[in-house]
mmCIF file of C-alpha atoms and ligand atoms in Angstrom:
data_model
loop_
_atom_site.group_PDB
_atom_site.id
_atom_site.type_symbol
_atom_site.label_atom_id
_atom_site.label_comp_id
_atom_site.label_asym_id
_atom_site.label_seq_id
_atom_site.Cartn_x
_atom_site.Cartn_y
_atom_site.Cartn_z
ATOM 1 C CA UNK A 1 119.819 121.589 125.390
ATOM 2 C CA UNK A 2 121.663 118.087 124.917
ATOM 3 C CA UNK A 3 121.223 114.836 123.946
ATOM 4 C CA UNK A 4 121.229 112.687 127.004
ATOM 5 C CA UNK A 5 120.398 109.221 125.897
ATOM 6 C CA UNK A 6 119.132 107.459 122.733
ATOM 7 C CA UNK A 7 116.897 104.071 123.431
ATOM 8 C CA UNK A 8 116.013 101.878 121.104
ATOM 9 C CA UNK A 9 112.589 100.012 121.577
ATOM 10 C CA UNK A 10 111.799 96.665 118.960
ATOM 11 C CA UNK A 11 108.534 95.945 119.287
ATOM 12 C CA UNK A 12 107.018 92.794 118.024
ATOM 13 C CA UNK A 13 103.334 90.927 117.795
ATOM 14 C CA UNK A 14 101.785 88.349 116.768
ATOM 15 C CA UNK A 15 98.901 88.796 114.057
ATOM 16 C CA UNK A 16 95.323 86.801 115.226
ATOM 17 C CA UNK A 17 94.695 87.034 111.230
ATOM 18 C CA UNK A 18 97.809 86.415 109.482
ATOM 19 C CA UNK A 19 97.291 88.228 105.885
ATOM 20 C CA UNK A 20 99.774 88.478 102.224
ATOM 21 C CA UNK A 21 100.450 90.738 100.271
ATOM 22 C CA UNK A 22 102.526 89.752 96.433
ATOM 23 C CA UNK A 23 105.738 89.832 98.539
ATOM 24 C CA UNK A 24 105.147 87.199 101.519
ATOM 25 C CA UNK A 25 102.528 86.626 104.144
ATOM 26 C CA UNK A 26 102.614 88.759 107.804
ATOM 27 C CA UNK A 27 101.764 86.271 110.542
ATOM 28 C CA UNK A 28 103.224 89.302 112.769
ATOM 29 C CA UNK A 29 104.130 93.261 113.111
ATOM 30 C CA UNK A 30 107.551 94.374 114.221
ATOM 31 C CA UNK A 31 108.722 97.776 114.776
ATOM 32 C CA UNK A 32 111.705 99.833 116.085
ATOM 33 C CA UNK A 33 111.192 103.207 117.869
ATOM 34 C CA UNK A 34 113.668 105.391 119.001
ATOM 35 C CA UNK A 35 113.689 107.336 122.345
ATOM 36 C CA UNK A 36 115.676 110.582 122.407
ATOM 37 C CA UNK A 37 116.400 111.899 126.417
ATOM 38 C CA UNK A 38 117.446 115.182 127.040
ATOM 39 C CA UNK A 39 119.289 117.129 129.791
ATOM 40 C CA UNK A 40 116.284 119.568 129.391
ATOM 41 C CA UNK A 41 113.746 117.382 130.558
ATOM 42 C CA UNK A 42 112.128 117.094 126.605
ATOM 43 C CA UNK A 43 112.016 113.842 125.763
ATOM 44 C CA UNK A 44 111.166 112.672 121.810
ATOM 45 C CA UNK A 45 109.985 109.514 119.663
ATOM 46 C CA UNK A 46 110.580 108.454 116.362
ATOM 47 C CA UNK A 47 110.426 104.975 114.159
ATOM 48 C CA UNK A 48 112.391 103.297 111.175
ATOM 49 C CA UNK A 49 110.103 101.173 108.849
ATOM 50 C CA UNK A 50 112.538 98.462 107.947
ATOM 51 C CA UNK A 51 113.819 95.043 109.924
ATOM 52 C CA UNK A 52 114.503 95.730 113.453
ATOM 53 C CA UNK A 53 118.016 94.371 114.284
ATOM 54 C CA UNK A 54 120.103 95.558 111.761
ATOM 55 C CA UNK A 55 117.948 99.284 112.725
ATOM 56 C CA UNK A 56 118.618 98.352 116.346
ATOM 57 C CA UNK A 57 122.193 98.293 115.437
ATOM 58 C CA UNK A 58 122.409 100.932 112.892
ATOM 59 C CA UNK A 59 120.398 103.635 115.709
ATOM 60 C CA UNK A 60 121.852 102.169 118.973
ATOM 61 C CA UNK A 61 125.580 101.130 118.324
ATOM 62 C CA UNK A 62 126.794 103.265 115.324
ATOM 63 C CA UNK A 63 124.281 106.407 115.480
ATOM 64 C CA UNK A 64 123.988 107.227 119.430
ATOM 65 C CA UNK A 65 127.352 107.989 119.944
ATOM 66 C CA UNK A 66 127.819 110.615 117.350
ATOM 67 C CA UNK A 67 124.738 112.757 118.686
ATOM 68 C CA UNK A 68 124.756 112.278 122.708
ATOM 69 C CA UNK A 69 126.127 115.970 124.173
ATOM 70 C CA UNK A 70 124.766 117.675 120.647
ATOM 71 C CA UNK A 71 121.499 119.689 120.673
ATOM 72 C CA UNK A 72 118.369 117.931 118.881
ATOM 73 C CA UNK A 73 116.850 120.757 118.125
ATOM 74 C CA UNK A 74 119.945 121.222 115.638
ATOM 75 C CA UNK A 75 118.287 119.043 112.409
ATOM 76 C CA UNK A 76 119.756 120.258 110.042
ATOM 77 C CA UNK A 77 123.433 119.880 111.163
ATOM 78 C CA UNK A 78 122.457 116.563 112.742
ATOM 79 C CA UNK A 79 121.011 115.091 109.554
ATOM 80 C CA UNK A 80 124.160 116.192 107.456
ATOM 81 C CA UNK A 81 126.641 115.016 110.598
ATOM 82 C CA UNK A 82 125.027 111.768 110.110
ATOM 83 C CA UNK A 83 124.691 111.391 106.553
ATOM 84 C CA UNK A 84 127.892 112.634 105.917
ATOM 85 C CA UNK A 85 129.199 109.502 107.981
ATOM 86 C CA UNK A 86 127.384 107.129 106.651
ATOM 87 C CA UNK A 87 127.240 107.733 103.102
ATOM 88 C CA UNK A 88 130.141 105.856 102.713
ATOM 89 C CA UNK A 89 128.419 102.693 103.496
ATOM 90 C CA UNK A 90 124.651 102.847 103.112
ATOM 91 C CA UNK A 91 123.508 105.901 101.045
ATOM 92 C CA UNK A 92 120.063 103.745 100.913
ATOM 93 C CA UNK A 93 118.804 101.171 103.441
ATOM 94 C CA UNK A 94 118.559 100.811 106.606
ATOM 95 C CA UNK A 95 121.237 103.423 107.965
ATOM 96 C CA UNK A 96 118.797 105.678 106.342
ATOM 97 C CA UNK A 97 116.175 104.438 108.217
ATOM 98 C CA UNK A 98 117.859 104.742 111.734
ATOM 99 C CA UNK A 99 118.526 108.430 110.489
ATOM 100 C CA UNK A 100 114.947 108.818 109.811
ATOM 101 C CA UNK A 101 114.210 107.537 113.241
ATOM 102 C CA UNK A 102 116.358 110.262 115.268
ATOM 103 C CA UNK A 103 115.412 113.327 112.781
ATOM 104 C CA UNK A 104 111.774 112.507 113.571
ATOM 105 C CA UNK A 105 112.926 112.008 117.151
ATOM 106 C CA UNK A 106 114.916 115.352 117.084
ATOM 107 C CA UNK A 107 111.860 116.967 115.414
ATOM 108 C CA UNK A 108 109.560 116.035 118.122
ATOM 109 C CA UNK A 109 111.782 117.486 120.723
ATOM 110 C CA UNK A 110 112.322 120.419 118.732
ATOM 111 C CA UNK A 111 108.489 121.184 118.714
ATOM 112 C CA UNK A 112 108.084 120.500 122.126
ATOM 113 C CA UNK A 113 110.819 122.714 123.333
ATOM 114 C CA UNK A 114 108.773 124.978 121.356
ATOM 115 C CA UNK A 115 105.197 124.299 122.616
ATOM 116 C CA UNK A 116 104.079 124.305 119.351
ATOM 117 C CA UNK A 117 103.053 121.310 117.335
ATOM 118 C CA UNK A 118 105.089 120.160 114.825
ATOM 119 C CA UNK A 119 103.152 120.810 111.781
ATOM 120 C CA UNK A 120 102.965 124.266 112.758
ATOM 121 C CA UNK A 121 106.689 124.653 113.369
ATOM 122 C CA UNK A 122 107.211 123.140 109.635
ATOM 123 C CA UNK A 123 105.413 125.904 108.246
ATOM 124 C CA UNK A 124 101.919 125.481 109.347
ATOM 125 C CA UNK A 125 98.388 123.854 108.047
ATOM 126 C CA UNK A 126 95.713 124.741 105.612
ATOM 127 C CA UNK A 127 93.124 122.968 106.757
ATOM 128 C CA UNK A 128 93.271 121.236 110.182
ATOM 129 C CA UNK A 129 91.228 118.166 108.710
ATOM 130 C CA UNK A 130 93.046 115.809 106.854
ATOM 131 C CA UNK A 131 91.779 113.506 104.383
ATOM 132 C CA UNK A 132 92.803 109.652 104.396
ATOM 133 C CA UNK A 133 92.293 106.839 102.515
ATOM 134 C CA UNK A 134 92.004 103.244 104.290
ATOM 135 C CA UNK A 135 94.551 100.786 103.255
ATOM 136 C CA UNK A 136 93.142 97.058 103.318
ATOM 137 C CA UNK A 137 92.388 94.662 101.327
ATOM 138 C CA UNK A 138 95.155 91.745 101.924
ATOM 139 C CA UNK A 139 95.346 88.511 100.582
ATOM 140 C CA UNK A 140 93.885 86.259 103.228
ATOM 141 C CA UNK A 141 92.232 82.402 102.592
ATOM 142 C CA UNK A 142 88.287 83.632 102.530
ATOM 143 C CA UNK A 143 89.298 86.986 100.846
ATOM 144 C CA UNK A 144 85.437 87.182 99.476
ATOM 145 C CA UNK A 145 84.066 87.311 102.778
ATOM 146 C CA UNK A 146 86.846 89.480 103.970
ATOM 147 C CA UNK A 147 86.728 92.013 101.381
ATOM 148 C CA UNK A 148 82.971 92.184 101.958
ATOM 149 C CA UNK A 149 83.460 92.784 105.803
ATOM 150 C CA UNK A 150 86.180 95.490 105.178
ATOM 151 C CA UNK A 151 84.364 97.546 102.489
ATOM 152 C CA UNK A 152 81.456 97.951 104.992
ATOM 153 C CA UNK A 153 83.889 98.844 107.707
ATOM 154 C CA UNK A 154 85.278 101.405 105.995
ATOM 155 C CA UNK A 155 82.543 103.060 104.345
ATOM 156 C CA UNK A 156 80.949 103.076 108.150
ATOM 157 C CA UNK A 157 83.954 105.119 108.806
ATOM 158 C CA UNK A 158 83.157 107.902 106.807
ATOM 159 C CA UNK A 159 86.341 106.835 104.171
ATOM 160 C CA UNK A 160 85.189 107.882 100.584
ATOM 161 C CA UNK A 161 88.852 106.361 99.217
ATOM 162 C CA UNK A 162 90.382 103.012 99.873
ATOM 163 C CA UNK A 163 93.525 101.093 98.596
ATOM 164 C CA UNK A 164 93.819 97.230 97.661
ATOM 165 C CA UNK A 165 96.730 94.568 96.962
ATOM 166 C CA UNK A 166 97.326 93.366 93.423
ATOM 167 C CA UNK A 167 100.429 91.353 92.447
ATOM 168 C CA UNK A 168 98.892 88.173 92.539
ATOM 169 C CA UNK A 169 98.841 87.484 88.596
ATOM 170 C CA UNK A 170 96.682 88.660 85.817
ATOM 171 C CA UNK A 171 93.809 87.015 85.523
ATOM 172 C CA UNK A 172 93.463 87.078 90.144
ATOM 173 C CA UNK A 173 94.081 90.627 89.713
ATOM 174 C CA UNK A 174 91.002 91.617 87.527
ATOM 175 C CA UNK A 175 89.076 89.540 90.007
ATOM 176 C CA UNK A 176 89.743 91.080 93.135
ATOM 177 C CA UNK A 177 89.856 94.551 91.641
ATOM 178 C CA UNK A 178 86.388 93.789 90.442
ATOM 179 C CA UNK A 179 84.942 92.454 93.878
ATOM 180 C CA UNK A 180 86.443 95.400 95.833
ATOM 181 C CA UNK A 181 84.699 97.529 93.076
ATOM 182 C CA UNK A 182 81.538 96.145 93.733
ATOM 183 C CA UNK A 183 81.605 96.403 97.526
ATOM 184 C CA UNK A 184 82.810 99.764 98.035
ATOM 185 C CA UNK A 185 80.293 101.003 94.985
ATOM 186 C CA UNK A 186 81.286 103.354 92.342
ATOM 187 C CA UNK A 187 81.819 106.616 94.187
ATOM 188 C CA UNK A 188 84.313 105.464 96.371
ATOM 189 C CA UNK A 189 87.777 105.947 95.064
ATOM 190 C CA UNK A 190 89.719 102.800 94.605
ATOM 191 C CA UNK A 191 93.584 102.499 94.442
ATOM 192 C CA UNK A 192 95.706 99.670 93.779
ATOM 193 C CA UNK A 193 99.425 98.559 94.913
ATOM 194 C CA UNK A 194 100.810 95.615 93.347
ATOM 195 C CA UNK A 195 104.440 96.012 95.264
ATOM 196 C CA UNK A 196 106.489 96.074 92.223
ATOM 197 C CA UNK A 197 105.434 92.374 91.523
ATOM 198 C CA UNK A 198 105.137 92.909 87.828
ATOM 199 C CA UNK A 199 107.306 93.202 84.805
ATOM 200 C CA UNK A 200 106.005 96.415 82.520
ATOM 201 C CA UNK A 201 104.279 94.674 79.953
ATOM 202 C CA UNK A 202 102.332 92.626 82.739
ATOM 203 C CA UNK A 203 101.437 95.848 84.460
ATOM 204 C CA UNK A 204 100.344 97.837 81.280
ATOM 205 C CA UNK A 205 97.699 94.653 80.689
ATOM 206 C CA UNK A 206 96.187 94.490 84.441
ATOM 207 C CA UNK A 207 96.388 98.209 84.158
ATOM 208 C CA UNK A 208 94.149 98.237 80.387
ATOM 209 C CA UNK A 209 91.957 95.147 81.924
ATOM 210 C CA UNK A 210 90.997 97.134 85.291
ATOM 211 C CA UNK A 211 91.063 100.987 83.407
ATOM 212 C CA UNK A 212 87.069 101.059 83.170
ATOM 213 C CA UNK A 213 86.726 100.172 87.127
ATOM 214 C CA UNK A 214 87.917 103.714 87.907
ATOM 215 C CA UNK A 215 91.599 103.091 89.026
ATOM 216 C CA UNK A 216 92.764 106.213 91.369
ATOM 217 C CA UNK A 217 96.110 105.261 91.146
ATOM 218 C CA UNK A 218 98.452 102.092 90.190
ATOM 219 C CA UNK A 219 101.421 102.329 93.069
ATOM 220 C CA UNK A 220 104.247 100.435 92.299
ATOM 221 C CA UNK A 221 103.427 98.456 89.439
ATOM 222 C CA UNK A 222 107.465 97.637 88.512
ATOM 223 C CA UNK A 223 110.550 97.737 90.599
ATOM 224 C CA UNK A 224 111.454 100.399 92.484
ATOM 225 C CA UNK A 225 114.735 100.009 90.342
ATOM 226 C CA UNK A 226 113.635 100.342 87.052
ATOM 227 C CA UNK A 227 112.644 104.129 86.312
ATOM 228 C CA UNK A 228 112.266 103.315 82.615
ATOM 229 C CA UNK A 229 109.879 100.724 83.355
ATOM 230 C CA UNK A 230 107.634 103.155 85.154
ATOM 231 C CA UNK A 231 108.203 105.411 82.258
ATOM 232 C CA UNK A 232 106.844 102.743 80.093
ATOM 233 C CA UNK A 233 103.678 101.588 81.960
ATOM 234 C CA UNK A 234 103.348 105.367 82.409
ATOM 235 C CA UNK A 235 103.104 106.124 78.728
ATOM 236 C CA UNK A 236 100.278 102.933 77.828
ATOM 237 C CA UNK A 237 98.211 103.695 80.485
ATOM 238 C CA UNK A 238 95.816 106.446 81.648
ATOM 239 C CA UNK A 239 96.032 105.531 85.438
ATOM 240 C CA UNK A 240 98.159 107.873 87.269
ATOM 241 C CA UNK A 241 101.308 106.134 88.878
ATOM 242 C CA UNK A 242 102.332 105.852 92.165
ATOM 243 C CA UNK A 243 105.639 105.096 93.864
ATOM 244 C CA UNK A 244 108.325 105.632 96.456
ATOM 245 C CA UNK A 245 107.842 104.179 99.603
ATOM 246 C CA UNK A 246 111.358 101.540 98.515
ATOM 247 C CA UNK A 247 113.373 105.033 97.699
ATOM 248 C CA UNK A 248 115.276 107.265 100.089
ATOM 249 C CA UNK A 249 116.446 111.168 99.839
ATOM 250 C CA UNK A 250 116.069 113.677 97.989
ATOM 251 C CA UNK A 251 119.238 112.077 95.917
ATOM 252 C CA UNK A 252 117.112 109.454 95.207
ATOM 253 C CA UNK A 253 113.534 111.041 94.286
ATOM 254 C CA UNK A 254 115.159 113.319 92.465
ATOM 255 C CA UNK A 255 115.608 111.251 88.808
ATOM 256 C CA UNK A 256 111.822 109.866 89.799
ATOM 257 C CA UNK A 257 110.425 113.298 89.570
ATOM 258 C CA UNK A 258 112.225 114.729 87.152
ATOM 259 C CA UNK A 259 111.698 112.363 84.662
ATOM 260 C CA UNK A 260 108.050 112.442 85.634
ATOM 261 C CA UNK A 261 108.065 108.518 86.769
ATOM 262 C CA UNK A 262 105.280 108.994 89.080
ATOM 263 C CA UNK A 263 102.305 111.202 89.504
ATOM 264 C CA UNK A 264 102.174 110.585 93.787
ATOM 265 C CA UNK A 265 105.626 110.462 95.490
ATOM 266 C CA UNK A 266 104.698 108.424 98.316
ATOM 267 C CA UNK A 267 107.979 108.761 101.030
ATOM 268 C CA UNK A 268 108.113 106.914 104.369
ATOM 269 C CA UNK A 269 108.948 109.501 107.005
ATOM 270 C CA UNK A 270 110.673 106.927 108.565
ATOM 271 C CA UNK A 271 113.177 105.491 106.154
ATOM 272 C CA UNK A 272 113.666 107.946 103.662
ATOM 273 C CA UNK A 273 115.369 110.407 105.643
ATOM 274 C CA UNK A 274 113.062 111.812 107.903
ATOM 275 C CA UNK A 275 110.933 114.892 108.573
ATOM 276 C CA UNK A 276 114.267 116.689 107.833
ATOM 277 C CA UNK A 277 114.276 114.702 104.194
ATOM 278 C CA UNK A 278 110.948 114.598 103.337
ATOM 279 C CA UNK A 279 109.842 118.036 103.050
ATOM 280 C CA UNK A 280 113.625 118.152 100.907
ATOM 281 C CA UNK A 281 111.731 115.723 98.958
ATOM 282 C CA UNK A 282 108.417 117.688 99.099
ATOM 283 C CA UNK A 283 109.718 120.541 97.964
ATOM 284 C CA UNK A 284 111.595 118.824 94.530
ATOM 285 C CA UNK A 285 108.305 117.320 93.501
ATOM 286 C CA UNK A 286 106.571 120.797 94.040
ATOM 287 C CA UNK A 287 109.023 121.946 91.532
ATOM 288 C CA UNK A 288 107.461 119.256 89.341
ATOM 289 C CA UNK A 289 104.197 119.290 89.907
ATOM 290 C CA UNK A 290 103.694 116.085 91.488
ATOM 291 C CA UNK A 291 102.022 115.106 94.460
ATOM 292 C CA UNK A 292 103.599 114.003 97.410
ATOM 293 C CA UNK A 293 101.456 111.118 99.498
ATOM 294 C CA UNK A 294 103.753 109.606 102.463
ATOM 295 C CA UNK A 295 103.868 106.267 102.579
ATOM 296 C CA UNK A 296 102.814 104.939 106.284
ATOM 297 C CA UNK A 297 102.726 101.617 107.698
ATOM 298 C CA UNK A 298 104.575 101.497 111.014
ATOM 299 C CA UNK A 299 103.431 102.391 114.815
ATOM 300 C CA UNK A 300 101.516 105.544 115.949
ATOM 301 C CA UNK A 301 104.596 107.543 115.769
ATOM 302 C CA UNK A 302 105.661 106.943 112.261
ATOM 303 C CA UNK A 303 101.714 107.350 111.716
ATOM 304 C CA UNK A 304 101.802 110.915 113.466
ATOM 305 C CA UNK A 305 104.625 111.859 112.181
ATOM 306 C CA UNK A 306 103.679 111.710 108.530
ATOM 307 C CA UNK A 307 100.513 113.129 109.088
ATOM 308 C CA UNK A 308 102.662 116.666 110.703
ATOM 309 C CA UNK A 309 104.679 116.366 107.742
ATOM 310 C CA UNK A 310 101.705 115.944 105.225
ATOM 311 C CA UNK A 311 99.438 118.339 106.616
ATOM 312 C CA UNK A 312 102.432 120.969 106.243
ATOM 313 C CA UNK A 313 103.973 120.086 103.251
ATOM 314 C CA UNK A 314 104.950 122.265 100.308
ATOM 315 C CA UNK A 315 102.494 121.555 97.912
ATOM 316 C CA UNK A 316 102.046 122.055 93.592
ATOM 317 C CA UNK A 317 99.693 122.120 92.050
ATOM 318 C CA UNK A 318 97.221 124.856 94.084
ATOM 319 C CA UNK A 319 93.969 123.182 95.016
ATOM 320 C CA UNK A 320 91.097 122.980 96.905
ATOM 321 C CA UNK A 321 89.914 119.363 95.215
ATOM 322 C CA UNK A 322 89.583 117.071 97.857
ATOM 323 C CA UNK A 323 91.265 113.772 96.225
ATOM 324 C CA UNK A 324 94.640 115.741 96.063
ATOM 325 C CA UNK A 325 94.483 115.846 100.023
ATOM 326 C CA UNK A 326 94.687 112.366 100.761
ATOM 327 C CA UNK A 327 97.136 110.074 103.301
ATOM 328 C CA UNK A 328 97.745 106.652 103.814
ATOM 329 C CA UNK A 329 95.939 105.386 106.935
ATOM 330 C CA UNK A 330 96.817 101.916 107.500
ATOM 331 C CA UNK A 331 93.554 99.601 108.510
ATOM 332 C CA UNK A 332 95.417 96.143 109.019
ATOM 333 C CA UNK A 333 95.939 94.691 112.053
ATOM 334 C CA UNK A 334 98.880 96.412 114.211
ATOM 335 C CA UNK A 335 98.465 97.003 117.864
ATOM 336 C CA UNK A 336 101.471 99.214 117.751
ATOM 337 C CA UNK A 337 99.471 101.608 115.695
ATOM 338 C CA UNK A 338 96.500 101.096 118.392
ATOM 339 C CA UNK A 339 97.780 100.622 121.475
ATOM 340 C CA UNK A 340 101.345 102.144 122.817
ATOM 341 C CA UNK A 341 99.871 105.920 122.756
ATOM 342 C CA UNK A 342 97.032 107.253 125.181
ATOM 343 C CA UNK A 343 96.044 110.203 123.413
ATOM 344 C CA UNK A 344 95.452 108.644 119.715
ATOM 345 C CA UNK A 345 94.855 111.444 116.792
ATOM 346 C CA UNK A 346 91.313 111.549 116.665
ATOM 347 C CA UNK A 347 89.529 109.826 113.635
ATOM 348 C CA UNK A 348 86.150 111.476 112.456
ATOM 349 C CA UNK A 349 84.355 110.874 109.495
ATOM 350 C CA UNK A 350 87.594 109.738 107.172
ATOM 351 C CA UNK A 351 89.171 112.032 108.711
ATOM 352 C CA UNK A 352 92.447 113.103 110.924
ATOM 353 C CA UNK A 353 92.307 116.132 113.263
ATOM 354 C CA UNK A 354 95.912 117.475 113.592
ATOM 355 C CA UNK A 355 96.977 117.032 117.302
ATOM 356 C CA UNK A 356 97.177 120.474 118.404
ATOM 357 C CA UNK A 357 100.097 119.063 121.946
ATOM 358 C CA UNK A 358 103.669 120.088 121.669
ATOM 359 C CA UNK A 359 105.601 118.330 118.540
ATOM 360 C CA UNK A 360 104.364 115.197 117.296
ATOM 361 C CA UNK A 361 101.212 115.616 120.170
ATOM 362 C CA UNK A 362 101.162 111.885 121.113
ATOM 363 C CA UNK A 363 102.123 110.451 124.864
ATOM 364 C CA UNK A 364 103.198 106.969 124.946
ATOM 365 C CA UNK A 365 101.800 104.543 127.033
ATOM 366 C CA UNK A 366 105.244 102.873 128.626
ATOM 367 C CA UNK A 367 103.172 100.046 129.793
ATOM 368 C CA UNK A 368 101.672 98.912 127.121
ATOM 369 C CA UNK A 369 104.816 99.467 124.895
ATOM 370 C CA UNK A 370 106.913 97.414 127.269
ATOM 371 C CA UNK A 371 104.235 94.782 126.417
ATOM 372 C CA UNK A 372 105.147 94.563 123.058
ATOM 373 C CA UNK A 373 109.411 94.674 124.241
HETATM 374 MG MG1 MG B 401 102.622 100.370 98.796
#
């Protein structure tokens, strides 16, 4: 089998309710997904999270060359091939997240030359439920209402964990933490991701002001730069630490886990290297005993393709507790996640069902994705 063609989709929308998080505000989604054609007739999809036209550039004028006429279901060779010439340049970054883009790509094809899905072909599933938690909870002008709205919308859902913004200053923070609280009730578990918009000793005191409200985890409380900041909100605090979604490779992860930084590794399939990467990754903080949560923000793709790579991950410690099982499933507005695929994963009860089509088990809807082009 060979590579045929690689095509490079941006896809871009405008938000009906613009929303912030600490970083900026989103007033609209945009996405990149790659198209992989072969001379077999298998054709496969993957994303970068990341701006679009440097991506664009990265997958379709440096990256497409080097791997039409080779065989995708190679991933291992290709990832190296491709790392190896790009290192150079961009060991982090964007041409990582092109890379991620094509290994999920190749991935999907390999699965589907297969006939197998692709958790199975990455070693198979435990359970073929998975677990999510809802991510909400943006900054948006009548947040009280809002927050109101979403906590009933998700427990309606059947989600018994949810995740909310902080990074908007101390004494905001406690606020909000205590309103979302309050609305989803005291069973539900509550995590919350301030973006790295604090320095330590800010995080340590939103951290000790919010400790009683039942914290699940505190995701990237510092920059994704400072490992010994981590270290030190990590020691003051009995909130478990999460992080990673701003790192790439196993190269990268590796000083994170081994110096016990974070207690959920939380890698985006689609910039940190891949399916190929992640389960690299995976597999270093099994050696550690820390969990491994993907980060996922991005289209239906990225979506799908961190829920094959969760649901077959390599995982440490052993455990049938349900809160260890959980991924990210995005609630915000995104008709990319929505809308380009006609066979979505089916949602039950908080919930994912593990497509059980060749690789990642989604068909896009070219229609509607040219709509978004
Ligand atoms: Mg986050």
């Amino acid at each position: 089998m060979k590579i045929t063609a690689v095509r490079v989709h941006t896809l871009r929308a405008a938000l009906e309710r613009p929303f912030a998080f600490s970083q900026w505000r989103f007033t609209r989604r945009e996405t990149t997904l790659v198209e992989v054609s072969t001379d077999a007739g298998f054709e496969g999809w993957g994303e970068a999270y990341g701006p679009s036209a440097p991506i664009a550039a990265a997958v379709g004028e440096f990256f497409s060359p080097l791997v039409v006429g080779r065989d995708p279901r190679d991933t291992e060779a290709l990832w190296d091939f491709l790392y190896a010439r790009s290192i150079d340049y961009g060991q982090k970054g964007t041409l990582l997240a092109a890379i991620s883009a094509l290994d999920i790509a190749f991935w999907d094809i390999k699965a589907r030359a297969a006939g197998v899905p692709l958790y199975r072909l990455l070693g198979g599933a435990p359970t073929e439920k998975i677990p999510c938690y809802a991510t909400g909870f943006y900054y948006s002008e009548d947040y009280e209402r809002a927050f109101r709205q979403e906590a009933a919308r998700y427990l309606e859902l059947g989600f018994d964990a949810v995740k909310m913004k902080v990074g908007y200053g101390l004494e905001r923070d406690v606020g909000l933490v205590r309103l979302v609280r309050e609305a989803v009730g005291p069973r539900v578990r509550l995590m919350m991701d301030a973006n790295h918009a604090y320095d330590p000793v800010t995080a340590i005191a939103l951290g000790r002001r919010v400790e009683p409200l039942e914290i699940g985890w505190f995701e990237e409380p510092v920059s994704p730069l400072d490992v010994e900041g981590y270290l030190e909100v990590k020691r003051n605090l009995a909130i478990p630490l999460a992080g990673g979604e701003c790192e790439y490779t196993r190269f990268g992860f590796e000083p994170l886990l081994r110096r016990r930084a974070l207690d959920y590794a939380q890698p985006d399939l689609c910039s940190c290297g891949g399916i190929s990467e992640g389960m690299k990754i995976a597999v270093l903080a099994s050696v550690y005993n820390i969990h491994v949560t993907p980060h996922a923000w991005g289209s239906a793709v990225g979506q799908t393709a961190a829920l094959h790579f969760y649901a077959a991950r390599p995982r440490q410690p052993f455990t049938t507790t349900p809160e260890l099982r959980l991924i990210e499933c995005d609630q915000t507005e995104n008709p990319f996640r929505t809308r380009i695929v006609t066979n979505p994963i089916r949602f039950q009860n908080g919930c994912w069902h593990l497509p059980e089509g060749p690789g990642l088990g989604i068909q896009i809807d070219r229609q509607a994705l040219a709509g978004f082009e």
